[in-house]
Coordinates of C-alpha atoms in Angstrom, one line a residue:
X1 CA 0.0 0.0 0.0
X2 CA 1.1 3.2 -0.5
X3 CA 2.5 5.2 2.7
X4 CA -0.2 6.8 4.6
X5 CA -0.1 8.3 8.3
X6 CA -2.2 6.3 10.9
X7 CA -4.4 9.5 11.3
X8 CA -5.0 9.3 7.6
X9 CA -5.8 5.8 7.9
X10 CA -8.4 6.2 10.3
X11 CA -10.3 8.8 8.5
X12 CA -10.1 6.5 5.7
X13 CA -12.3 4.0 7.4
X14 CA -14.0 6.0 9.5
X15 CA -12.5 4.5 12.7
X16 CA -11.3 5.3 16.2
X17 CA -7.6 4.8 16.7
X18 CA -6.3 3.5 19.2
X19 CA -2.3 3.9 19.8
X20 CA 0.0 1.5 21.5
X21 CA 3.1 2.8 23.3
X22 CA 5.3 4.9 21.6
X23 CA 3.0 5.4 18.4
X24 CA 2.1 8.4 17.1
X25 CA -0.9 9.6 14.6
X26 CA 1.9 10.7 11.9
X27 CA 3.6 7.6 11.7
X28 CA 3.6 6.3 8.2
X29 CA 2.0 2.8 7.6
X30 CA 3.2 1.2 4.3
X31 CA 2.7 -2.4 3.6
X32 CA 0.9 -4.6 2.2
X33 CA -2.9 -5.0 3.6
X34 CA -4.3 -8.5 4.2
X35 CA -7.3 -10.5 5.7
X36 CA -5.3 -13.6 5.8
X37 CA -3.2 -13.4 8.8
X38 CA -0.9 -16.2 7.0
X39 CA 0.2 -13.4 4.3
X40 CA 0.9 -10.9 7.3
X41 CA 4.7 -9.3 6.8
X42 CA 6.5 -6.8 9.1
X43 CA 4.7 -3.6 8.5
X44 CA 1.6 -5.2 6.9
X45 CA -2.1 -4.4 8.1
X46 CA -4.0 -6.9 9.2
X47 CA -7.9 -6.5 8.6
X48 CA -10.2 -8.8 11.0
X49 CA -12.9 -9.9 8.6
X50 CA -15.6 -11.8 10.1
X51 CA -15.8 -14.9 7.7
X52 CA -18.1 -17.3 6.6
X53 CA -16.5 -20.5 8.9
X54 CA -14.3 -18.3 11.0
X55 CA -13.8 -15.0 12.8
X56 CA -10.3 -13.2 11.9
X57 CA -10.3 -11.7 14.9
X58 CA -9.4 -15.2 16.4
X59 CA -5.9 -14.6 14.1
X60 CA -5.5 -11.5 15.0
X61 CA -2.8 -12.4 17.8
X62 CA -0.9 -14.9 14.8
X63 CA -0.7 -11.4 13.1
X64 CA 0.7 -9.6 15.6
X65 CA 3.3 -11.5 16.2
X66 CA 4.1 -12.0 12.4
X67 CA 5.0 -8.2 12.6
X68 CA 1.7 -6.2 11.7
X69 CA 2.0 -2.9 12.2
X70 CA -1.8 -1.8 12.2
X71 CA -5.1 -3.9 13.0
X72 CA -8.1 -3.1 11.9
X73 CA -11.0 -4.6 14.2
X74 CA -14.6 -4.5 14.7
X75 CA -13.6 -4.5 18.5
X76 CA -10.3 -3.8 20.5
X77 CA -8.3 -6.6 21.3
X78 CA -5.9 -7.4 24.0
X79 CA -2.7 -7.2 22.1
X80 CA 0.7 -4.6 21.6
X81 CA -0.3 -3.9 18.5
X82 CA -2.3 -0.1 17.4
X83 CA -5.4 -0.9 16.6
X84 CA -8.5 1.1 14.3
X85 CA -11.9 -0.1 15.8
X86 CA -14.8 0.1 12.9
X87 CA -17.8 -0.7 13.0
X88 CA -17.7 -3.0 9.8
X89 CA -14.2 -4.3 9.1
X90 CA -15.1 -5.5 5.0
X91 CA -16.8 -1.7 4.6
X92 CA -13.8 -0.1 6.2
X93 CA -11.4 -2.5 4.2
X94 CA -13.6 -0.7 1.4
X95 CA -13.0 2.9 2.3
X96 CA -9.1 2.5 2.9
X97 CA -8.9 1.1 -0.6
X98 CA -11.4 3.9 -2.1
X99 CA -9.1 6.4 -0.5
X100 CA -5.5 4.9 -1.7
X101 CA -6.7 5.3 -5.2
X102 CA -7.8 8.3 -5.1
X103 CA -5.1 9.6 -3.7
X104 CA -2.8 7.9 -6.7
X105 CA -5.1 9.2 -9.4
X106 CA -4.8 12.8 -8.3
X107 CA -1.4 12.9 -8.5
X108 CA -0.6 11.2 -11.7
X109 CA -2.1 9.2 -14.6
X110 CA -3.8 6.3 -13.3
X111 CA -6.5 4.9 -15.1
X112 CA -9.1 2.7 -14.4
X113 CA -10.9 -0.2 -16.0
X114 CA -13.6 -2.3 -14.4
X115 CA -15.2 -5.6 -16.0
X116 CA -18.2 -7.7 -15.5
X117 CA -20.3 -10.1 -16.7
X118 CA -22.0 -13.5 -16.4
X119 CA -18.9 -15.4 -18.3
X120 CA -15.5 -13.7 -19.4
X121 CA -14.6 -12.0 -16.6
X122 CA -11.5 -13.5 -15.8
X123 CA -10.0 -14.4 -18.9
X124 CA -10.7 -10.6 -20.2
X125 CA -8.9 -9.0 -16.9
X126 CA -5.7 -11.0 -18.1
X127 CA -5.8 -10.1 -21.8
X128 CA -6.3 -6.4 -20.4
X129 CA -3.6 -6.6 -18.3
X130 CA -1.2 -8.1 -20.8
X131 CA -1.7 -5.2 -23.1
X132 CA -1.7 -2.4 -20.7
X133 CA 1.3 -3.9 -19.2
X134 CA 3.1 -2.8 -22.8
X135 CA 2.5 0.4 -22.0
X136 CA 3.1 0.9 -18.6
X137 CA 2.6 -0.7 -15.1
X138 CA -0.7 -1.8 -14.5
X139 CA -2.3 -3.7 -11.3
X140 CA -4.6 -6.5 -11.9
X141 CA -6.3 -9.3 -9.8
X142 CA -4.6 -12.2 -8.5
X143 CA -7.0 -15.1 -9.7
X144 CA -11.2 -14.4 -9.3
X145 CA -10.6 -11.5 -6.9
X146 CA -13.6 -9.7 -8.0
X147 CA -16.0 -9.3 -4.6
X148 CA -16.4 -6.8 -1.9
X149 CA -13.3 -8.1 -0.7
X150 CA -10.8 -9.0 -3.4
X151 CA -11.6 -5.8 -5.2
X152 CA -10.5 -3.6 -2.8
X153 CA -7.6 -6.0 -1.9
X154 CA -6.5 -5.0 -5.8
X155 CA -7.4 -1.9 -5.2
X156 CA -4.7 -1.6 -2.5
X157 CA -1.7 -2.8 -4.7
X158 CA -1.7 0.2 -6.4
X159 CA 1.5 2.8 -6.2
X160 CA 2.7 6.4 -7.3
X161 CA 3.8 4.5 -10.4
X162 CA 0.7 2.6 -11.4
X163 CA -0.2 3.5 -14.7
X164 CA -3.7 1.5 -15.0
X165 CA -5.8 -0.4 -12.5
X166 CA -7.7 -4.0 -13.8
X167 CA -10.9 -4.8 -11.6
X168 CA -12.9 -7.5 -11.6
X169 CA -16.3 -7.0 -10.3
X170 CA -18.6 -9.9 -9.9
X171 CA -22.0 -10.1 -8.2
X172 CA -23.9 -12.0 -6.2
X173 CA -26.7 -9.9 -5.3
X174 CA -28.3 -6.6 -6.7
X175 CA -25.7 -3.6 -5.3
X176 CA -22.8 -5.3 -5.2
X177 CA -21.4 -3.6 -8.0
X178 CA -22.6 -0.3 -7.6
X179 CA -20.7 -0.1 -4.3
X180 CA -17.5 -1.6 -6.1
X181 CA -18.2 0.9 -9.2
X182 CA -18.7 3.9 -6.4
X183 CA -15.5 2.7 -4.6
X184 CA -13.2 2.8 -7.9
X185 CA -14.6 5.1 -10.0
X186 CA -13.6 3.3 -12.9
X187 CA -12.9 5.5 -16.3
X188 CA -14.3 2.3 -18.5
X189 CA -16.3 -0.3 -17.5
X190 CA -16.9 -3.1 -19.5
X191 CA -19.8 -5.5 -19.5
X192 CA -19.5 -8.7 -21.3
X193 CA -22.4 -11.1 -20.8
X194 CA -25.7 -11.5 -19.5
X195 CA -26.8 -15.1 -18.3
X196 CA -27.8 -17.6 -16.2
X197 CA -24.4 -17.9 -14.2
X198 CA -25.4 -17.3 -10.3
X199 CA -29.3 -17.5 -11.1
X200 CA -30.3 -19.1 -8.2
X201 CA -28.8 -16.1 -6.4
X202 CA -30.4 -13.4 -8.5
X203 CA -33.6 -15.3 -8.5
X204 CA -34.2 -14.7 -12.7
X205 CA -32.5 -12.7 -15.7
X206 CA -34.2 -9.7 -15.2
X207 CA -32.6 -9.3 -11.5
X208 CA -29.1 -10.5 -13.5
X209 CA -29.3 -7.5 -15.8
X210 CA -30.3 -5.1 -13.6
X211 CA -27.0 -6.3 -11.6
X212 CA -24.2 -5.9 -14.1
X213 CA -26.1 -2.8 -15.6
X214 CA -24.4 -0.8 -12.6
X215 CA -21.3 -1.2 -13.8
X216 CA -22.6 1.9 -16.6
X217 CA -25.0 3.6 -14.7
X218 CA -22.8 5.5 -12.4
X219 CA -20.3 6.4 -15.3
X220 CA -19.7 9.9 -16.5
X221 CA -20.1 11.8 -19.8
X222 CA -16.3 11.5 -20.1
X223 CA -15.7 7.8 -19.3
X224 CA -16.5 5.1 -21.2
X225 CA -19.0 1.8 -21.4
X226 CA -17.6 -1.2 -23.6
X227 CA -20.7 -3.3 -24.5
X228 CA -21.3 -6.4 -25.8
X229 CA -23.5 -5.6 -29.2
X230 CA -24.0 -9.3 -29.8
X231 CA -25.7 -10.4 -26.5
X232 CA -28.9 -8.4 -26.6
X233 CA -29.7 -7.5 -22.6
X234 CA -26.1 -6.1 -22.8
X235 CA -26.7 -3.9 -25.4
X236 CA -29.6 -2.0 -24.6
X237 CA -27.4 -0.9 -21.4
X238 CA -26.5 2.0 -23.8
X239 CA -29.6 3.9 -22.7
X240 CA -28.8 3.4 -19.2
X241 CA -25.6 5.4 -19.1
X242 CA -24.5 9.0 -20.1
X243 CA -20.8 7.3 -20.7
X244 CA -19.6 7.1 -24.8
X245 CA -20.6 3.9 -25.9
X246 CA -17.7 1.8 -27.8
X247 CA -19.6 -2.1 -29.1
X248 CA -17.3 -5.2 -29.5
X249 CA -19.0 -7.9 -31.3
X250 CA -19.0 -10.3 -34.3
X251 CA -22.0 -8.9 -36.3
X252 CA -24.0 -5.5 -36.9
X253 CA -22.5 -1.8 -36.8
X254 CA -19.9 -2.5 -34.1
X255 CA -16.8 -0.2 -32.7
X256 CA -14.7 -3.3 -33.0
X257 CA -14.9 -6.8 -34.0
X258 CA -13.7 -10.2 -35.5
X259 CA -13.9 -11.4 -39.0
X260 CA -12.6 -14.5 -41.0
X261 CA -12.9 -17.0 -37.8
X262 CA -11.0 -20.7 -38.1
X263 CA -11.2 -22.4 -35.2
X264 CA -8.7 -25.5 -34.5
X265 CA -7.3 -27.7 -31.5
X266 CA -4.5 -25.1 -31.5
X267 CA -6.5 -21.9 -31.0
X268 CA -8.3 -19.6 -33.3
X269 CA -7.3 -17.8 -36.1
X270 CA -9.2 -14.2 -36.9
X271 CA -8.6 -10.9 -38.4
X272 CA -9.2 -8.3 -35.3
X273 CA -10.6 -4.9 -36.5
X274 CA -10.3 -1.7 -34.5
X275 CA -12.7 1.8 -33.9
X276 CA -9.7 3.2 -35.4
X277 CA -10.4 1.5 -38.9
X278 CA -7.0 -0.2 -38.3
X279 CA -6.9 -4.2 -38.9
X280 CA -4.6 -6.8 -38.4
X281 CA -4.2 -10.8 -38.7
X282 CA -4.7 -12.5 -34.9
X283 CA -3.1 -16.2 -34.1
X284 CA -5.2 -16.8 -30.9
X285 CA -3.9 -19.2 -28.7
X286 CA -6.5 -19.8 -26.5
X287 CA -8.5 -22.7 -27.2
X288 CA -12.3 -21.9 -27.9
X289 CA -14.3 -19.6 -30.3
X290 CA -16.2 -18.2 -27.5
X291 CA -13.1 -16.4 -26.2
X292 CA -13.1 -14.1 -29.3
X293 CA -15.5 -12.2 -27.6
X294 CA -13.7 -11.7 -24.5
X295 CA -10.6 -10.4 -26.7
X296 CA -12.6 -8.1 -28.8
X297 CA -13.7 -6.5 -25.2
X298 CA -10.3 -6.3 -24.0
X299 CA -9.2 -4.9 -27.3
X300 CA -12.0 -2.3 -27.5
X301 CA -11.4 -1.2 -23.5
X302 CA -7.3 -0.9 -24.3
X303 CA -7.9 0.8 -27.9
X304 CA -9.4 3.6 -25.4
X305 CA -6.8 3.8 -23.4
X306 CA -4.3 4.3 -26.1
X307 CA -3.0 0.8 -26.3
X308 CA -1.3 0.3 -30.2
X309 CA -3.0 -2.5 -32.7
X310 CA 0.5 -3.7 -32.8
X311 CA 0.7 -4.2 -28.7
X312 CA -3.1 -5.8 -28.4
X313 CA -2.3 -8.2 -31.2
X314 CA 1.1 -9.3 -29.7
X315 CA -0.9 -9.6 -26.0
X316 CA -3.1 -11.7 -28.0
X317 CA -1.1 -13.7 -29.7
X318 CA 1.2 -14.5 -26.6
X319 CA -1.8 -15.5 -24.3
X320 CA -1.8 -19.2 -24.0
X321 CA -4.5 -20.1 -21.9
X322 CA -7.1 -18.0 -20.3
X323 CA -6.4 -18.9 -16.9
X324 CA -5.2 -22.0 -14.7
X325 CA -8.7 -24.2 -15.3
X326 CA -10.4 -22.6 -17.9
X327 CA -9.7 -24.4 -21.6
X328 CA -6.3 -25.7 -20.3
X329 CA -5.0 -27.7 -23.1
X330 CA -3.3 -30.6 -21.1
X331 CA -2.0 -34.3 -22.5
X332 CA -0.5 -35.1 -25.9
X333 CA 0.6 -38.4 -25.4
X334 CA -0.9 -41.1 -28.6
X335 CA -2.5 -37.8 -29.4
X336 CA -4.7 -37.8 -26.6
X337 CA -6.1 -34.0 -25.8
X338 CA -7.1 -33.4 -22.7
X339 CA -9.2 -30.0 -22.1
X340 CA -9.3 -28.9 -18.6
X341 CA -12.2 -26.4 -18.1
X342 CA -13.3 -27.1 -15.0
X343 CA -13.2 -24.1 -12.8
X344 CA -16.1 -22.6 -13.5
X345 CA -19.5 -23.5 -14.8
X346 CA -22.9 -21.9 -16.2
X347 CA -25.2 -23.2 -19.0
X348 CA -23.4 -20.3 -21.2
X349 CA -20.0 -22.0 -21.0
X350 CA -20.7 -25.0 -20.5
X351 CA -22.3 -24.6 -24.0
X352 CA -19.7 -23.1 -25.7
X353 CA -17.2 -25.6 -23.5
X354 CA -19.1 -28.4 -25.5
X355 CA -19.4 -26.6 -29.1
X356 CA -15.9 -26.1 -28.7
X357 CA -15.1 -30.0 -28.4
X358 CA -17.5 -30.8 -31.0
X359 CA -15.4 -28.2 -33.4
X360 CA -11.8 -29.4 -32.4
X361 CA -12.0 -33.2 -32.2
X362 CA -10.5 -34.9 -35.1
X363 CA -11.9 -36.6 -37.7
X364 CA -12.7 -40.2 -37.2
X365 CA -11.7 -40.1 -33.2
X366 CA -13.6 -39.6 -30.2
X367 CA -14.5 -36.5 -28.4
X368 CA -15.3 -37.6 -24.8
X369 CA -17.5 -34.9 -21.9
X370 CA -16.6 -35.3 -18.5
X371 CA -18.9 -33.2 -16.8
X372 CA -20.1 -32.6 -13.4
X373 CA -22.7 -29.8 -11.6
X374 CA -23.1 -26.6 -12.4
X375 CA -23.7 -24.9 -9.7
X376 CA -26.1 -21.9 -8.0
X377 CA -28.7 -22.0 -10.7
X378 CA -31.8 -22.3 -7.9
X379 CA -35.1 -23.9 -9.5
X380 CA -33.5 -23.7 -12.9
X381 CA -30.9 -26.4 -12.3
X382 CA -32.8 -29.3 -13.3
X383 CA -33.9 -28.0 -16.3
X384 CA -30.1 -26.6 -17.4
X385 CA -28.5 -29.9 -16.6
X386 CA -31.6 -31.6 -19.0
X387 CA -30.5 -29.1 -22.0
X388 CA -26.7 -29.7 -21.6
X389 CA -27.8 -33.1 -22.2
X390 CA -29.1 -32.7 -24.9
X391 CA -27.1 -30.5 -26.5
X392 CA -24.3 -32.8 -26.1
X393 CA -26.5 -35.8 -28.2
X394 CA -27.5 -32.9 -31.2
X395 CA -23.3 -32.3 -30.7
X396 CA -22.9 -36.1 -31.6
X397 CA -20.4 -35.8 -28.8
X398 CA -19.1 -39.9 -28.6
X399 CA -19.2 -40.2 -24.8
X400 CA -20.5 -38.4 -22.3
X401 CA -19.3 -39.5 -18.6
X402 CA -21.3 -37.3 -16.0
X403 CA -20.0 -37.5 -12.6
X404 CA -22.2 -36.8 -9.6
X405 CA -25.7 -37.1 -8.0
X406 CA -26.5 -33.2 -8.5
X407 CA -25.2 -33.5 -12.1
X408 CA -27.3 -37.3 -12.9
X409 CA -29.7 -35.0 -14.9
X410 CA -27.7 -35.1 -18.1
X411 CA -27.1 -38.2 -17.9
X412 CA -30.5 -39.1 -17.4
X413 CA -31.7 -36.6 -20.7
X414 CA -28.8 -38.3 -23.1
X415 CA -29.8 -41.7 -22.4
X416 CA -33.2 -40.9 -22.9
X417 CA -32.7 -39.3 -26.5
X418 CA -33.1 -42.6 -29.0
X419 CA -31.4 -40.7 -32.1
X420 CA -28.2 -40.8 -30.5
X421 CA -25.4 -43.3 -31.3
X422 CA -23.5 -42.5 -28.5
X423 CA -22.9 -43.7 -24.8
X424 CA -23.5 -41.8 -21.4
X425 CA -22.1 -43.4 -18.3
X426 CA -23.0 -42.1 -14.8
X427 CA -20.5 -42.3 -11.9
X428 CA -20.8 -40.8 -8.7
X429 CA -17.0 -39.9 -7.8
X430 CA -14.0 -38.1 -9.5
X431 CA -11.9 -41.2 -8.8
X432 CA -14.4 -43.3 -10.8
X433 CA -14.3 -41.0 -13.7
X434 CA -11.0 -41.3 -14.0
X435 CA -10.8 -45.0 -14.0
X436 CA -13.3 -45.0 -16.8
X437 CA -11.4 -42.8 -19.0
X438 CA -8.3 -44.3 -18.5
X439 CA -9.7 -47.6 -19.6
X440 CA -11.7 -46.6 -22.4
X441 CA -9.8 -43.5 -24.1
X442 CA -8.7 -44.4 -27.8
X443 CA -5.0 -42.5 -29.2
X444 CA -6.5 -39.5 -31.1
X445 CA -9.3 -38.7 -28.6
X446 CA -10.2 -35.4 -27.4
X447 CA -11.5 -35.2 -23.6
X448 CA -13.0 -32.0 -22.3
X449 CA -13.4 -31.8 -18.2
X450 CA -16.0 -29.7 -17.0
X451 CA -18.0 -28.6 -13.8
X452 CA -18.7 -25.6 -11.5
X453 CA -15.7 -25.5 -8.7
X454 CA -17.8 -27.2 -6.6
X455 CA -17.6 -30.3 -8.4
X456 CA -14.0 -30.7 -8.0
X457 CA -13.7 -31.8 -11.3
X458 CA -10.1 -29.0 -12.0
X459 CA -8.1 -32.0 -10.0
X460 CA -9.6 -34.7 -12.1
X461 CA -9.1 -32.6 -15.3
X462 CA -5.1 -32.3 -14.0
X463 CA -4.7 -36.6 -13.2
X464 CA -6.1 -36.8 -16.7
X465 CA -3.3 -34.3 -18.1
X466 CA -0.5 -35.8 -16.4
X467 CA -1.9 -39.4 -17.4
X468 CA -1.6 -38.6 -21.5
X469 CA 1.6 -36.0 -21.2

């Protein structure tokens, strides 16, 4: 964290300070601030978040003695160590991180750039920061930090020298990002998708939209709202915000999109064209055509912030994977490809996870679906896991294995589809799944893994990579 005094501190979270011996309200507090008293360092700030399982005031005295040199608390603990004393430690975590970047934007040329939506999120935040990070130093989440936690933790990283700040803002209620939008003030928000991802927690779409629709609403005349043209709930956001509109998308009158699309086991090839009427071939790595979409937001977002063609096409084309989990290419050995995408799932991506396999798998070999639950989709989850069934037989995918009791549904909806030719097992256990797969794959074969985190299914995914590398 940047320096700041402890007085300046306080007023930051609107707390009362409490000095130990020998302290003083100007001292300067400069490390790095944490909720995990694990990651405390000498000098760090230890925040006592109540937690789900746990209370982090019960750590509290692990961080003192790993050398904090500031707690933040909800109430004033026994220990030689100054202390603020809020009344809500995540809120107050919020305002310190609120006030450290606007501190940093004042003085120099940070700029910011938020990004939602049902699907994408993560794998957009990394191409962003890979192109910003040709320009100049930029601070991006570490993973899915993208709630009213690991937002402002990102938020905190910031320094004098920061050039551009990458949020993540997910949602898991209506607010959520409207507070995180309020906190960062971001100078482009981007919104990428509107779907059934968290359902059961919205309660329907209409809840969803009117979620991620604060990432634009709060904007000004002079920032800027990157939209999704092809998804249609994202695109009538438009009206919603006084912000200049800039659209990604593959069809229509769009700001900047994709043409000439070849998809492959390799990545996807496509010719990338810019607001700027500038255009240029693109060798894209990352396995999936869906993830076109997620670079054409990225593109659009750093194009505004005066990223080069030349730089967003070589961030493109050096991107690999979109993140540990998500369409990891894994295996190789008698040809087998193994597809790892298991980190996350909604009916969206676990769509396109499928279309994908369907697209890549070679001629005359087997493409193989391990997939497991996907999770938080309420009343709606029955009826999703019957139309991933399906849409796996109108795939003509060879083998589907679904593991699980919560995920039995697709199994159940394949088996019961008499045009299809191919097979559907049902086991109830990762370690099962695996066995099957190891004594059935064929050399050539391409096996996608995928489930909502839940599921567990990333590990599986990873046994199955080592097993054919």
């Amino acid at each position: 964290m940047i320096a700041l005094s402890l007085a300046e501190v306080s007023q930051a979270v609107d707390g009362a300070l409490h000095l130990t011996d020998g302290a003083a309200v100007t001292d300067l507090v400069d490390g790095s601030v944490q909720t995990d008293s694990r990651l405390i360092e000498p000098g760090s700030i230890f925040v006592a978040k109540p937690g789900e399982l746990t209370d982090g005031h019960l750590f509290a005295p692990v961080a003192a003695e790993r050398g904090a040199a500031l707690l933040i608390v909800e109430r004033l603990l026994d220990l030689p160590v100054t202390q603020i004393v809020v009344t809500d430690a995540v809120a107050a975590l919020g305002g310190l991180a609120a006030a450290v970047v606007a501190r940093v934007r004042a003085a120099g040329a940070l700029k910011i750039v938020a990004v939602t939506g049902s699907n994408g999120k993560t794998t957009t935040k990394n191409l962003l920061r890979s192109m910003l990070e040709r320009v100049g130093p930029t601070v991006a989440p570490r993973g899915s930090f993208n709630n009213q936690v690991g937002a402002p933790m990102t938020m905190l990283e910031v320094t004098d020298d920061t050039r551009f700040l990458v949020i993540e803002m997910g949602a898991s209620s209506e607010g959520a990002i409207a507070h995180l939008v309020r906190l960062a003030r971001p100078d482009v928000g981007i919104v990428l998708t509107i779907g059934l991802a968290h359902a059961g927690e919205f309660g329907d779409l209409d809840a969803t939209v009117r979620a991620k629709s604060e990432m634009v609403t709060d904007l000004l005349e002079t920032d800027v709202a990157v939209l999704n043209a092809d998804d249609p709930r994202v695109a009538q956001m438009a009206a919603l915000t006084p912000a200049r509109i800039v659209r990604f998308g593959e069809y229509g009158q769009v700001d900047v999109r994709a043409s000439d699309l070849h998809s492959g086991r390799t990545g996807t090839t496509f010719t990338l064209h810019l607001a700027n009427g500038q255009s240029a071939p693109v060798v894209f790595p990352v396995l999936g055509e869906h993830h076109v979409m997620n670079a054409l937001a990225a593109a659009a977002a750093a194009e505004v912030l005066g990223v080069s063609l030349t730089d967003i096409v070589a961030a493109l084309e050096a991107t690999t994977r979109a993140e540990r989990w998500r369409m990891e290419v894994l295996g190789g050995k008698d040809d087998v490809t193994v597809i790892n995408d298991a980190y996350n799932a909604s009916p969206d991506s676990m769509s396109a996870a499928l279309k994908t396999l369907a697209q890549i798998g070679t001629p005359g070999r087997r493409t193989i679906a391990v997939l497991g639950e996907m999770a938080e989709l309420g009343e709606l989850a029955g009826e999703e896991h019957d139309r991933i069934g399906l849409l796996a037989v109108r795939l003509n995918i060879s083998q589907m294995i679904v593991v699980g009791q919560k995920a039995r549904r697709m199994h159940i909806s394949t088996i019961n589809e008499g045009s299809w030719d191919g097979e559907s097992a049902y086991v109830d256990t990762p370690d099962e799944a695996f066995e099957l797969v190891r004594s059935s794959v064929h050399p050539g074969d391409t096996v996608l893994v995928k489930s909502s985190n839940s599921a567990g299914l990333r590990f599986l995914g990873d046994r199955l990579g080592d097993l054919f590398s």
